[in-house]
Amino acid sequence: MTVTIKDIAKITGFSSATVSIVLNNKPFRIAPATRKKILETAKELGYIKPQVRASLSQSPATNIGLLIPKINSTFNDLIATGVEQACHEQGWGLIVESTNNNSRLQKSYLYGLQSGMVSGVIITGHFDNLVQAGLDQVKQQGLPCLTVGSQPIQNNAVIFDNKQGGYLATKYLLSMGHRKIACLTGNPHLQVVKDRLAGYKKALQEFGVTYDPSLIFESDFSYRTTYPIVPTLPLDKFTALFALSDLMAFACYNYWRSQGIHIPDDISLVGYDATNAGFLTTPPLSSVDQRAKQAGYTAGKILIEQSINSQPLNKPVTIASHLEIRQSVRVIK
């Protein structure tokens, strides 16, 4: 759907002439509040000037649009790097937009990307009904869309095997002799948490260890929230901790070190994400590698192929997890 000046005028309540003056930056005196409302509405709806739209439509776009929650995240950076590599190999460009987990901003960017700027869109992170509406609109325009690491658009997705990741981490701890293994999770309603916990439980079952819900502790994947939680963890109840993110594991590292508690002599620890920062801890952190760069590269290749041949996936592509074993786990005999 092409957004016009009349559409913006109807939504804002201003005349088409006033909207035109603002959007074309003509030298007329317009109240700042009026100008702000018109510009914000135009951005949210993804308005593109007709002359820009015309120039874009003269030749097919060879760009991919990538929407990521945050640019300053190692995980998202790796996905973007992978997509960029796939684009570079094909001589394509990459347009990256950071949404800061803002649904309205995600939807706005999706509308804007329909204007001929890109030949396909990749979106990562969580999205709700508002963003789904934007995705549906993009699909109606015939623009290929693909998700990475989240619920698929039909089958068009590159997903992470979170159950396998939880299984690999827990199995490793069990193979090192640990039987009392705590798990530090994120929001239990998130599918990623459910999947990683399912892998944790599967490994326990294989080793004949009874699942103990009192060893499950909740945080939110972040360092800031986790650090004040760490002092409440009952270290006398477990010999190892599986943290569902490296940031939570780093919070454990730093607090325990401040209390004279040593890893892995006093407590063993495994994280999730295998970020390079894990090499900076003492000792280096063992962690599950989701292979985010590989996921981004795979997504980029798939989307370029789809934009050329218009063939969606029959089923999601799953990226296998890998356990990066370092030195944060001791053997219990």
mmCIF file of C-alpha atoms in Angstrom:
data_model
loop_
_atom_site.group_PDB
_atom_site.id
_atom_site.type_symbol
_atom_site.label_atom_id
_atom_site.label_comp_id
_atom_site.label_asym_id
_atom_site.label_seq_id
_atom_site.Cartn_x
_atom_site.Cartn_y
_atom_site.Cartn_z
ATOM 1 C CA MET A 1 0.000 0.000 0.000
ATOM 2 C CA THR A 2 1.476 3.340 -1.088
ATOM 3 C CA VAL A 3 1.096 6.013 1.589
ATOM 4 C CA THR A 4 0.001 9.389 0.187
ATOM 5 C CA ILE A 5 -0.244 12.938 1.471
ATOM 6 C CA LYS A 6 -4.015 12.497 1.646
ATOM 7 C CA ASP A 7 -3.573 9.490 3.950
ATOM 8 C CA ILE A 8 -1.419 11.533 6.323
ATOM 9 C CA ALA A 9 -3.852 14.466 6.169
ATOM 10 C CA LYS A 10 -6.756 12.195 7.062
ATOM 11 C CA ILE A 11 -4.956 10.701 10.080
ATOM 12 C CA THR A 12 -3.529 13.966 11.431
ATOM 13 C CA GLY A 13 -6.608 16.106 10.754
ATOM 14 C CA PHE A 14 -4.630 18.741 8.858
ATOM 15 C CA SER A 15 -5.269 19.794 5.262
ATOM 16 C CA SER A 16 -3.420 18.147 2.388
ATOM 17 C CA ALA A 17 -1.866 21.520 1.607
ATOM 18 C CA THR A 18 -0.430 21.816 5.124
ATOM 19 C CA VAL A 19 0.914 18.256 5.002
ATOM 20 C CA SER A 20 2.490 18.935 1.596
ATOM 21 C CA ILE A 21 4.194 22.098 2.871
ATOM 22 C CA VAL A 22 5.728 20.218 5.806
ATOM 23 C CA LEU A 23 6.806 17.111 3.887
ATOM 24 C CA ASN A 24 8.366 19.143 1.094
ATOM 25 C CA ASN A 25 9.989 21.555 3.546
ATOM 26 C CA LYS A 26 8.525 24.610 1.871
ATOM 27 C CA PRO A 27 9.264 28.061 3.389
ATOM 28 C CA PHE A 28 5.887 28.607 5.043
ATOM 29 C CA ARG A 29 5.303 29.294 8.725
ATOM 30 C CA ILE A 30 3.870 26.157 10.326
ATOM 31 C CA ALA A 31 3.407 25.677 14.068
ATOM 32 C CA PRO A 32 6.163 23.423 15.493
ATOM 33 C CA ALA A 33 3.596 21.075 17.057
ATOM 34 C CA THR A 34 1.826 20.701 13.699
ATOM 35 C CA ARG A 35 5.094 20.061 11.882
ATOM 36 C CA LYS A 36 6.150 17.480 14.487
ATOM 37 C CA LYS A 37 2.861 15.574 14.311
ATOM 38 C CA ILE A 38 2.924 15.420 10.513
ATOM 39 C CA LEU A 39 6.547 14.257 10.345
ATOM 40 C CA GLU A 40 6.051 11.620 13.038
ATOM 41 C CA THR A 41 2.924 10.287 11.319
ATOM 42 C CA ALA A 42 4.710 10.174 7.943
ATOM 43 C CA LYS A 43 7.582 8.234 9.479
ATOM 44 C CA GLU A 44 5.299 5.776 11.242
ATOM 45 C CA LEU A 45 3.367 5.087 8.040
ATOM 46 C CA GLY A 46 6.537 4.758 5.970
ATOM 47 C CA TYR A 47 5.794 7.696 3.643
ATOM 48 C CA ILE A 48 8.152 8.001 0.663
ATOM 49 C CA LYS A 49 8.155 11.078 -1.582
ATOM 50 C CA PRO A 50 6.771 10.298 -5.060
ATOM 51 C CA GLN A 51 9.956 11.414 -6.799
ATOM 52 C CA VAL A 52 12.053 9.137 -4.592
ATOM 53 C CA ARG A 53 9.664 6.248 -5.148
ATOM 54 C CA ALA A 54 9.834 6.786 -8.900
ATOM 55 C CA SER A 55 13.632 6.746 -8.966
ATOM 56 C CA LEU A 56 13.717 3.593 -6.877
ATOM 57 C CA SER A 57 11.247 1.815 -9.145
ATOM 58 C CA GLN A 58 13.273 2.471 -12.316
ATOM 59 C CA SER A 59 15.614 -0.422 -11.521
ATOM 60 C CA PRO A 60 15.192 -3.493 -9.334
ATOM 61 C CA ALA A 61 16.562 -3.111 -5.825
ATOM 62 C CA THR A 62 19.467 -5.334 -4.910
ATOM 63 C CA ASN A 63 19.401 -4.665 -1.209
ATOM 64 C CA ILE A 64 18.262 -6.635 1.820
ATOM 65 C CA GLY A 65 16.604 -4.876 4.734
ATOM 66 C CA LEU A 66 17.570 -6.175 8.177
ATOM 67 C CA LEU A 67 15.612 -5.209 11.302
ATOM 68 C CA ILE A 68 17.401 -5.998 14.556
ATOM 69 C CA PRO A 69 16.450 -5.125 18.152
ATOM 70 C CA LYS A 70 19.767 -3.456 19.058
ATOM 71 C CA ILE A 71 22.974 -2.731 17.172
ATOM 72 C CA ASN A 72 25.176 -2.790 20.287
ATOM 73 C CA SER A 73 24.470 -6.471 20.962
ATOM 74 C CA THR A 74 27.170 -9.026 20.157
ATOM 75 C CA PHE A 75 24.536 -11.577 19.188
ATOM 76 C CA ASN A 76 22.764 -9.201 16.777
ATOM 77 C CA ASP A 77 26.089 -7.956 15.433
ATOM 78 C CA LEU A 78 27.006 -11.533 14.502
ATOM 79 C CA ILE A 79 23.694 -12.025 12.696
ATOM 80 C CA ALA A 80 24.204 -8.756 10.799
ATOM 81 C CA THR A 81 27.777 -9.751 9.916
ATOM 82 C CA GLY A 82 26.541 -13.043 8.488
ATOM 83 C CA VAL A 83 23.827 -11.364 6.404
ATOM 84 C CA GLU A 84 26.359 -8.799 5.204
ATOM 85 C CA GLN A 85 28.721 -11.553 4.061
ATOM 86 C CA ALA A 86 25.974 -13.242 2.056
ATOM 87 C CA CYS A 87 25.067 -9.898 0.440
ATOM 88 C CA HIS A 88 28.701 -9.101 -0.341
ATOM 89 C CA GLU A 89 29.185 -12.439 -2.122
ATOM 90 C CA GLN A 90 26.254 -11.630 -4.418
ATOM 91 C CA GLY A 91 27.110 -7.955 -4.912
ATOM 92 C CA TRP A 92 24.046 -6.872 -2.928
ATOM 93 C CA GLY A 93 23.694 -4.099 -0.375
ATOM 94 C CA LEU A 94 22.410 -4.273 3.196
ATOM 95 C CA ILE A 95 20.192 -1.716 4.962
ATOM 96 C CA VAL A 96 20.181 -2.223 8.741
ATOM 97 C CA GLU A 97 17.592 -0.636 11.027
ATOM 98 C CA SER A 98 17.729 -0.896 14.826
ATOM 99 C CA THR A 99 14.238 -1.074 16.338
ATOM 100 C CA ASN A 100 15.217 -1.048 20.049
ATOM 101 C CA ASN A 101 12.445 -3.626 20.587
ATOM 102 C CA ASN A 102 9.863 -0.936 19.784
ATOM 103 C CA SER A 103 6.908 -2.515 17.974
ATOM 104 C CA ARG A 104 5.705 0.744 16.407
ATOM 105 C CA LEU A 105 9.180 1.493 15.139
ATOM 106 C CA GLN A 106 9.472 -2.029 13.711
ATOM 107 C CA LYS A 107 6.156 -1.603 11.915
ATOM 108 C CA SER A 108 7.198 1.824 10.622
ATOM 109 C CA TYR A 109 10.441 0.478 9.201
ATOM 110 C CA LEU A 110 8.602 -2.410 7.572
ATOM 111 C CA TYR A 111 6.251 -0.020 5.786
ATOM 112 C CA GLY A 112 9.177 2.136 4.691
ATOM 113 C CA LEU A 113 11.029 -0.828 3.230
ATOM 114 C CA GLN A 114 8.135 -1.563 0.856
ATOM 115 C CA SER A 115 8.945 1.445 -1.294
ATOM 116 C CA GLY A 116 11.449 -0.277 -3.585
ATOM 117 C CA MET A 117 14.483 0.223 -1.353
ATOM 118 C CA VAL A 118 14.929 -3.517 -0.801
ATOM 119 C CA SER A 119 14.129 -6.832 -2.445
ATOM 120 C CA GLY A 120 13.523 -8.652 0.827
ATOM 121 C CA VAL A 121 13.396 -8.192 4.602
ATOM 122 C CA ILE A 122 14.967 -10.165 7.456
ATOM 123 C CA ILE A 123 13.684 -9.514 10.966
ATOM 124 C CA THR A 124 15.175 -10.780 14.227
ATOM 125 C CA GLY A 125 14.012 -10.762 17.822
ATOM 126 C CA HIS A 126 10.534 -10.834 19.303
ATOM 127 C CA PHE A 127 7.582 -9.380 17.430
ATOM 128 C CA ASP A 128 3.979 -8.974 18.491
ATOM 129 C CA ASN A 129 0.630 -8.529 16.718
ATOM 130 C CA LEU A 130 1.475 -4.958 15.712
ATOM 131 C CA VAL A 131 4.637 -6.036 13.924
ATOM 132 C CA GLN A 132 2.835 -9.062 12.486
ATOM 133 C CA ALA A 133 0.412 -6.640 10.830
ATOM 134 C CA GLY A 134 3.354 -4.897 9.200
ATOM 135 C CA LEU A 135 4.772 -8.233 8.050
ATOM 136 C CA ASP A 136 1.421 -9.217 6.573
ATOM 137 C CA GLN A 137 1.330 -5.929 4.653
ATOM 138 C CA VAL A 138 4.835 -6.535 3.317
ATOM 139 C CA LYS A 139 3.897 -10.049 2.196
ATOM 140 C CA GLN A 140 0.836 -8.703 0.381
ATOM 141 C CA GLN A 141 3.178 -6.537 -1.666
ATOM 142 C CA GLY A 142 5.061 -9.668 -2.746
ATOM 143 C CA LEU A 143 8.212 -8.779 -0.794
ATOM 144 C CA PRO A 144 9.999 -11.860 0.630
ATOM 145 C CA CYS A 145 10.263 -11.848 4.435
ATOM 146 C CA LEU A 146 12.246 -14.152 6.665
ATOM 147 C CA THR A 147 12.688 -14.306 10.435
ATOM 148 C CA VAL A 148 15.829 -15.327 12.312
ATOM 149 C CA GLY A 149 15.555 -16.956 15.714
ATOM 150 C CA SER A 150 11.864 -16.234 16.250
ATOM 151 C CA GLN A 151 8.533 -17.708 15.273
ATOM 152 C CA PRO A 152 8.452 -18.336 11.527
ATOM 153 C CA ILE A 153 6.362 -16.472 8.980
ATOM 154 C CA GLN A 154 4.630 -19.626 7.819
ATOM 155 C CA ASN A 155 7.787 -21.708 7.234
ATOM 156 C CA ASN A 156 10.081 -18.907 6.126
ATOM 157 C CA ALA A 157 12.563 -18.798 8.996
ATOM 158 C CA VAL A 158 16.059 -19.625 10.161
ATOM 159 C CA ILE A 159 15.726 -20.848 13.734
ATOM 160 C CA PHE A 160 18.080 -21.856 16.530
ATOM 161 C CA ASP A 161 17.897 -25.286 18.128
ATOM 162 C CA ASN A 162 17.466 -24.044 21.692
ATOM 163 C CA LYS A 163 16.410 -27.427 22.994
ATOM 164 C CA GLN A 164 19.629 -28.938 21.689
ATOM 165 C CA GLY A 165 21.610 -26.088 23.259
ATOM 166 C CA GLY A 166 20.089 -26.687 26.687
ATOM 167 C CA TYR A 167 20.692 -30.399 26.282
ATOM 168 C CA LEU A 168 24.365 -30.015 25.297
ATOM 169 C CA ALA A 169 25.168 -27.739 28.241
ATOM 170 C CA THR A 170 23.457 -29.953 30.809
ATOM 171 C CA LYS A 171 24.805 -33.194 29.358
ATOM 172 C CA TYR A 172 28.330 -31.802 29.582
ATOM 173 C CA LEU A 173 27.905 -30.917 33.257
ATOM 174 C CA LEU A 174 26.458 -34.374 33.933
ATOM 175 C CA SER A 175 29.335 -36.043 32.088
ATOM 176 C CA MET A 176 31.730 -34.144 34.364
ATOM 177 C CA GLY A 177 30.112 -35.778 37.372
ATOM 178 C CA HIS A 178 27.664 -33.076 38.458
ATOM 179 C CA ARG A 179 24.236 -34.204 39.636
ATOM 180 C CA LYS A 180 22.952 -31.088 41.422
ATOM 181 C CA ILE A 181 22.708 -28.646 38.524
ATOM 182 C CA ALA A 182 20.881 -25.346 38.915
ATOM 183 C CA CYS A 183 19.508 -23.369 35.975
ATOM 184 C CA LEU A 184 19.279 -19.576 35.779
ATOM 185 C CA THR A 185 16.594 -18.698 33.238
ATOM 186 C CA GLY A 186 14.881 -15.768 31.591
ATOM 187 C CA ASN A 187 11.123 -15.134 31.474
ATOM 188 C CA PRO A 188 9.563 -18.629 31.700
ATOM 189 C CA HIS A 189 6.814 -17.622 29.248
ATOM 190 C CA LEU A 190 9.298 -17.053 26.421
ATOM 191 C CA GLN A 191 9.553 -19.934 23.962
ATOM 192 C CA VAL A 192 13.341 -19.721 23.930
ATOM 193 C CA VAL A 193 13.382 -20.335 27.703
ATOM 194 C CA LYS A 194 10.910 -23.200 27.432
ATOM 195 C CA ASP A 195 13.031 -24.856 24.735
ATOM 196 C CA ARG A 196 16.329 -24.529 26.603
ATOM 197 C CA LEU A 197 14.718 -25.862 29.779
ATOM 198 C CA ALA A 198 13.301 -28.783 27.792
ATOM 199 C CA GLY A 199 16.846 -29.642 26.725
ATOM 200 C CA TYR A 200 18.015 -29.335 30.335
ATOM 201 C CA LYS A 201 15.304 -31.751 31.481
ATOM 202 C CA LYS A 202 16.028 -34.190 28.661
ATOM 203 C CA ALA A 203 19.681 -34.483 29.683
ATOM 204 C CA LEU A 204 18.752 -34.990 33.334
ATOM 205 C CA GLN A 205 16.349 -37.747 32.363
ATOM 206 C CA GLU A 206 18.963 -39.514 30.240
ATOM 207 C CA PHE A 207 21.329 -39.608 33.231
ATOM 208 C CA GLY A 208 18.617 -40.744 35.627
ATOM 209 C CA VAL A 209 18.652 -37.468 37.592
ATOM 210 C CA THR A 210 15.310 -36.301 38.975
ATOM 211 C CA TYR A 211 14.274 -32.818 37.867
ATOM 212 C CA ASP A 212 14.163 -30.458 40.853
ATOM 213 C CA PRO A 213 12.125 -27.256 40.247
ATOM 214 C CA SER A 214 13.685 -25.670 43.362
ATOM 215 C CA LEU A 215 16.949 -25.421 41.377
ATOM 216 C CA ILE A 216 15.359 -23.218 38.685
ATOM 217 C CA PHE A 217 15.943 -19.482 39.241
ATOM 218 C CA GLU A 218 14.509 -16.680 37.112
ATOM 219 C CA SER A 219 16.174 -13.525 35.779
ATOM 220 C CA ASP A 220 15.859 -11.775 32.391
ATOM 221 C CA PHE A 221 19.021 -12.590 30.371
ATOM 222 C CA SER A 222 20.611 -9.268 31.397
ATOM 223 C CA TYR A 223 23.608 -8.506 33.607
ATOM 224 C CA ARG A 224 21.945 -5.597 35.395
ATOM 225 C CA THR A 225 18.940 -7.581 36.610
ATOM 226 C CA THR A 226 20.888 -10.747 37.394
ATOM 227 C CA TYR A 227 23.657 -9.294 39.554
ATOM 228 C CA PRO A 228 21.423 -8.560 42.599
ATOM 229 C CA ILE A 229 19.840 -12.013 42.227
ATOM 230 C CA VAL A 230 23.140 -13.903 42.481
ATOM 231 C CA PRO A 231 23.511 -13.402 46.290
ATOM 232 C CA THR A 232 20.182 -15.195 46.779
ATOM 233 C CA LEU A 233 21.306 -18.376 45.014
ATOM 234 C CA PRO A 234 21.744 -21.214 47.557
ATOM 235 C CA LEU A 235 25.234 -22.440 46.685
ATOM 236 C CA ASP A 236 24.942 -25.298 49.172
ATOM 237 C CA LYS A 237 22.172 -26.810 47.033
ATOM 238 C CA PHE A 238 24.092 -27.307 43.775
ATOM 239 C CA THR A 239 27.601 -27.861 42.401
ATOM 240 C CA ALA A 240 27.043 -26.354 38.957
ATOM 241 C CA LEU A 241 24.945 -23.631 37.369
ATOM 242 C CA PHE A 242 23.715 -23.444 33.791
ATOM 243 C CA ALA A 243 22.913 -19.797 32.904
ATOM 244 C CA LEU A 244 20.743 -19.293 29.835
ATOM 245 C CA SER A 245 22.809 -16.290 28.721
ATOM 246 C CA ASP A 246 26.447 -15.274 29.004
ATOM 247 C CA LEU A 247 25.434 -11.943 30.548
ATOM 248 C CA MET A 248 23.804 -13.769 33.448
ATOM 249 C CA ALA A 249 26.881 -15.962 33.768
ATOM 250 C CA PHE A 250 29.130 -12.865 33.905
ATOM 251 C CA ALA A 251 26.999 -11.481 36.740
ATOM 252 C CA CYS A 252 27.632 -14.707 38.641
ATOM 253 C CA TYR A 253 31.358 -14.524 37.921
ATOM 254 C CA ASN A 254 31.729 -10.992 39.216
ATOM 255 C CA TYR A 255 29.626 -11.351 42.342
ATOM 256 C CA TRP A 256 31.154 -14.661 43.359
ATOM 257 C CA ARG A 257 34.662 -13.339 42.806
ATOM 258 C CA SER A 258 33.874 -10.377 45.067
ATOM 259 C CA GLN A 259 32.919 -12.893 47.765
ATOM 260 C CA GLY A 260 36.014 -15.058 47.343
ATOM 261 C CA ILE A 261 34.065 -17.834 45.611
ATOM 262 C CA HIS A 262 36.135 -19.443 42.852
ATOM 263 C CA ILE A 263 35.121 -20.926 39.505
ATOM 264 C CA PRO A 264 35.348 -23.847 38.936
ATOM 265 C CA ASP A 265 36.827 -24.947 42.278
ATOM 266 C CA ASP A 266 33.807 -23.868 44.335
ATOM 267 C CA ILE A 267 31.125 -23.823 41.650
ATOM 268 C CA SER A 268 31.065 -24.819 37.972
ATOM 269 C CA LEU A 269 29.399 -22.558 35.421
ATOM 270 C CA VAL A 270 28.185 -22.824 31.818
ATOM 271 C CA GLY A 271 26.701 -19.931 29.832
ATOM 272 C CA TYR A 272 24.798 -19.491 26.579
ATOM 273 C CA ASP A 273 25.823 -17.445 23.507
ATOM 274 C CA ALA A 274 29.594 -18.147 23.513
ATOM 275 C CA THR A 275 30.425 -14.442 23.185
ATOM 276 C CA ASN A 276 34.078 -13.447 22.846
ATOM 277 C CA ALA A 277 33.819 -11.803 26.261
ATOM 278 C CA GLY A 278 33.807 -15.328 27.660
ATOM 279 C CA PHE A 279 37.529 -15.494 26.944
ATOM 280 C CA LEU A 280 38.106 -12.467 29.205
ATOM 281 C CA THR A 281 36.797 -14.131 32.354
ATOM 282 C CA THR A 282 39.134 -16.064 34.628
ATOM 283 C CA PRO A 283 38.876 -18.897 33.863
ATOM 284 C CA PRO A 284 37.306 -18.641 30.368
ATOM 285 C CA LEU A 285 33.590 -19.442 30.317
ATOM 286 C CA SER A 286 32.264 -22.639 28.736
ATOM 287 C CA SER A 287 29.183 -21.702 26.745
ATOM 288 C CA VAL A 288 26.679 -22.789 24.102
ATOM 289 C CA ASP A 289 27.375 -21.254 20.700
ATOM 290 C CA GLN A 290 24.179 -20.604 18.719
ATOM 291 C CA ARG A 291 26.267 -19.819 15.625
ATOM 292 C CA ALA A 292 24.519 -16.510 15.076
ATOM 293 C CA LYS A 293 26.843 -15.490 12.231
ATOM 294 C CA GLN A 294 26.068 -18.717 10.386
ATOM 295 C CA ALA A 295 22.350 -18.076 10.915
ATOM 296 C CA GLY A 296 22.665 -14.582 9.447
ATOM 297 C CA TYR A 297 24.669 -15.838 6.496
ATOM 298 C CA THR A 298 22.147 -18.608 5.828
ATOM 299 C CA ALA A 299 19.240 -16.172 6.073
ATOM 300 C CA GLY A 300 20.925 -13.764 3.660
ATOM 301 C CA LYS A 301 21.558 -16.462 1.065
ATOM 302 C CA ILE A 302 18.006 -17.772 1.334
ATOM 303 C CA LEU A 303 16.414 -14.346 1.007
ATOM 304 C CA ILE A 304 18.505 -13.372 -2.017
ATOM 305 C CA GLU A 305 17.526 -16.650 -3.684
ATOM 306 C CA GLN A 306 13.870 -16.039 -2.862
ATOM 307 C CA SER A 307 13.924 -12.501 -4.231
ATOM 308 C CA ILE A 308 15.239 -13.884 -7.502
ATOM 309 C CA ASN A 309 13.184 -17.064 -7.817
ATOM 310 C CA SER A 310 10.174 -16.342 -5.547
ATOM 311 C CA GLN A 311 10.374 -19.750 -3.907
ATOM 312 C CA PRO A 312 9.617 -19.737 -0.137
ATOM 313 C CA LEU A 313 10.939 -22.446 2.174
ATOM 314 C CA ASN A 314 8.966 -25.643 2.705
ATOM 315 C CA LYS A 315 10.071 -25.728 6.350
ATOM 316 C CA PRO A 316 12.241 -23.603 8.650
ATOM 317 C CA VAL A 317 16.003 -24.042 8.448
ATOM 318 C CA THR A 318 17.457 -25.024 11.832
ATOM 319 C CA ILE A 319 20.959 -24.004 12.908
ATOM 320 C CA ALA A 320 22.555 -26.610 15.170
ATOM 321 C CA SER A 321 24.032 -25.453 18.479
ATOM 322 C CA HIS A 322 27.607 -26.181 19.544
ATOM 323 C CA LEU A 323 29.110 -26.327 23.031
ATOM 324 C CA GLU A 324 32.294 -24.264 23.364
ATOM 325 C CA ILE A 325 34.220 -26.019 26.137
ATOM 326 C CA ARG A 326 36.649 -23.784 28.008
ATOM 327 C CA GLN A 327 37.709 -23.954 31.650
ATOM 328 C CA SER A 328 34.761 -23.056 33.912
ATOM 329 C CA VAL A 329 33.703 -26.615 34.808
ATOM 330 C CA ARG A 330 35.511 -29.018 37.132
ATOM 331 C CA VAL A 331 35.255 -32.791 37.316
ATOM 332 C CA ILE A 332 33.437 -34.310 40.283
ATOM 333 C CA LYS A 333 34.485 -37.898 40.998
#
